[in-house]
Amino acid sequence: QQQVKQSPQSLIVQKGGISIINCAYENTAFDYFPWYQQFPGKGPALLIAIRPDVSEKKEGRFTISFNKSAKQFSLHIMDSQPGDSATYFCAASRSGAQKLVFGQGTRLTINP
Amino acid sequence: EAGVAQSPRYKIIEKRQSVAFWCNPISGHATLYWYQQILGQGPKLLIQFQNNGVVDDSQLPKDRFSAERLKGVDSTLKIQPAKLEDSAVYLCASSLTVVYGYTFGSGTRLTVV
């Protein structure tokens, strides 16, 4: 059962451009939505997260936009840099479950 | 703060053989997770421990996979017998609480031939 659907599967962006990755969820009980970044040979690392009581959260060049009615959220990377090249996973969790359900991942490549 | 330690980093075995993976979580993290990450896919939860008790093992193929967490610290995940489709990276993670994020280990890449 795929509870979090992520798109696109891969994305190529020019240096300085905006990278946008989208996720949609099914379970309305989810109330915590993080994004993880994974470099080759490493485990995923928490990048930024949001709760549904806000529509946007920004940390540096990374922004999460959240649309509760559409059950969608997205990651925006402004001024994308080659060092941002990695695989990005969205995830979701519900209170009390203490576990994350991950999307399928997006392989992001930033061309110099 | 030391990260989540996993070993071995790589393992190649033949189908029907057995294999075990080890995980040492961050000190003080009560919750420990084992995830399976097949190439090109997102991590899938296999089992979740709270201290040394199992919270969720609903997606663990119990006919071949087993896991334990002794004394609420280290954990081992075992596969016996392995199948070709078990080829994946096995990630261990720990957390204080999910909203503070998981800390993942670097994983064990298993290849079953």
mmCIF file of C-alpha atoms in Angstrom, chain A residues 1 3 9 31-32 34 36 38 40-46 49 51 87 89 92-105, chain B residues 9-10 31 33 35 37 40-45 48 50 55-56 58 89 91 95-107 109:
data_model
loop_
_atom_site.group_PDB
_atom_site.id
_atom_site.type_symbol
_atom_site.label_atom_id
_atom_site.label_comp_id
_atom_site.label_asym_id
_atom_site.label_seq_id
_atom_site.Cartn_x
_atom_site.Cartn_y
_atom_site.Cartn_z
ATOM 1 C CA GLN A 1 0.000 0.000 0.000
ATOM 2 C CA GLN A 3 0.613 5.903 1.279
ATOM 3 C CA GLN A 9 11.417 10.142 -10.059
ATOM 4 C CA ASP A 31 0.346 15.186 10.891
ATOM 5 C CA TYR A 32 4.085 15.380 10.424
ATOM 6 C CA PRO A 34 9.600 15.672 6.826
ATOM 7 C CA TYR A 36 15.132 13.592 3.952
ATOM 8 C CA GLN A 38 20.416 10.983 0.942
ATOM 9 C CA PRO A 40 25.305 7.831 -2.206
ATOM 10 C CA GLY A 41 26.549 5.348 0.363
ATOM 11 C CA LYS A 42 24.937 7.215 3.244
ATOM 12 C CA GLY A 43 21.715 6.923 5.152
ATOM 13 C CA PRO A 44 18.990 9.551 4.703
ATOM 14 C CA ALA A 45 19.337 12.700 6.821
ATOM 15 C CA LEU A 46 16.562 15.006 7.987
ATOM 16 C CA ALA A 49 9.878 19.197 8.259
ATOM 17 C CA ARG A 51 3.205 20.208 10.492
ATOM 18 C CA THR A 87 18.171 11.666 -3.604
ATOM 19 C CA PHE A 89 12.570 11.499 0.101
ATOM 20 C CA ALA A 92 4.812 11.238 6.668
ATOM 21 C CA SER A 93 3.887 10.187 10.155
ATOM 22 C CA ARG A 94 0.919 10.384 12.487
ATOM 23 C CA SER A 95 0.955 11.282 16.147
ATOM 24 C CA GLY A 96 1.760 8.382 18.377
ATOM 25 C CA ALA A 97 2.927 6.096 15.600
ATOM 26 C CA GLN A 98 6.559 7.178 15.911
ATOM 27 C CA LYS A 99 7.301 5.755 12.471
ATOM 28 C CA LEU A 100 7.746 7.281 9.046
ATOM 29 C CA VAL A 101 6.273 6.202 5.725
ATOM 30 C CA PHE A 102 8.554 7.243 2.885
ATOM 31 C CA GLY A 103 7.905 8.231 -0.705
ATOM 32 C CA GLN A 104 9.733 6.545 -3.565
ATOM 33 C CA GLY A 105 12.455 9.189 -3.809
ATOM 34 C CA ARG B 9 28.880 -2.289 5.218
ATOM 35 C CA TYR B 10 28.630 -4.845 2.431
ATOM 36 C CA THR B 31 13.215 3.775 19.456
ATOM 37 C CA TYR B 33 13.987 0.933 13.332
ATOM 38 C CA TYR B 35 14.239 -0.303 7.064
ATOM 39 C CA GLN B 37 15.699 0.103 0.816
ATOM 40 C CA GLY B 40 15.403 3.062 -6.697
ATOM 41 C CA GLN B 41 12.770 2.906 -3.957
ATOM 42 C CA GLY B 42 12.113 4.601 -0.674
ATOM 43 C CA PRO B 43 12.910 2.933 2.626
ATOM 44 C CA LYS B 44 10.290 0.463 3.814
ATOM 45 C CA LEU B 45 9.860 -0.202 7.516
ATOM 46 C CA GLN B 48 10.225 -0.906 15.050
ATOM 47 C CA GLN B 50 10.652 0.713 21.665
ATOM 48 C CA VAL B 55 6.083 -1.979 18.412
ATOM 49 C CA ASP B 56 5.473 -2.796 14.758
ATOM 50 C CA SER B 58 3.669 -5.931 10.368
ATOM 51 C CA VAL B 89 20.316 -1.807 1.587
ATOM 52 C CA LEU B 91 19.121 0.745 7.142
ATOM 53 C CA SER B 95 15.187 8.394 17.410
ATOM 54 C CA LEU B 96 14.172 10.059 20.641
ATOM 55 C CA THR B 97 10.860 10.865 19.027
ATOM 56 C CA VAL B 98 9.951 10.972 15.371
ATOM 57 C CA VAL B 99 9.491 14.756 15.307
ATOM 58 C CA TYR B 100 13.156 15.210 16.122
ATOM 59 C CA GLY B 101 13.974 13.094 13.122
ATOM 60 C CA TYR B 102 15.514 9.749 12.653
ATOM 61 C CA THR B 103 19.269 9.325 12.642
ATOM 62 C CA PHE B 104 20.108 6.701 10.073
ATOM 63 C CA GLY B 105 23.196 4.574 9.868
ATOM 64 C CA SER B 106 24.984 4.224 6.548
ATOM 65 C CA GLY B 107 23.349 0.876 5.972
ATOM 66 C CA ARG B 109 24.271 -3.332 1.260
#
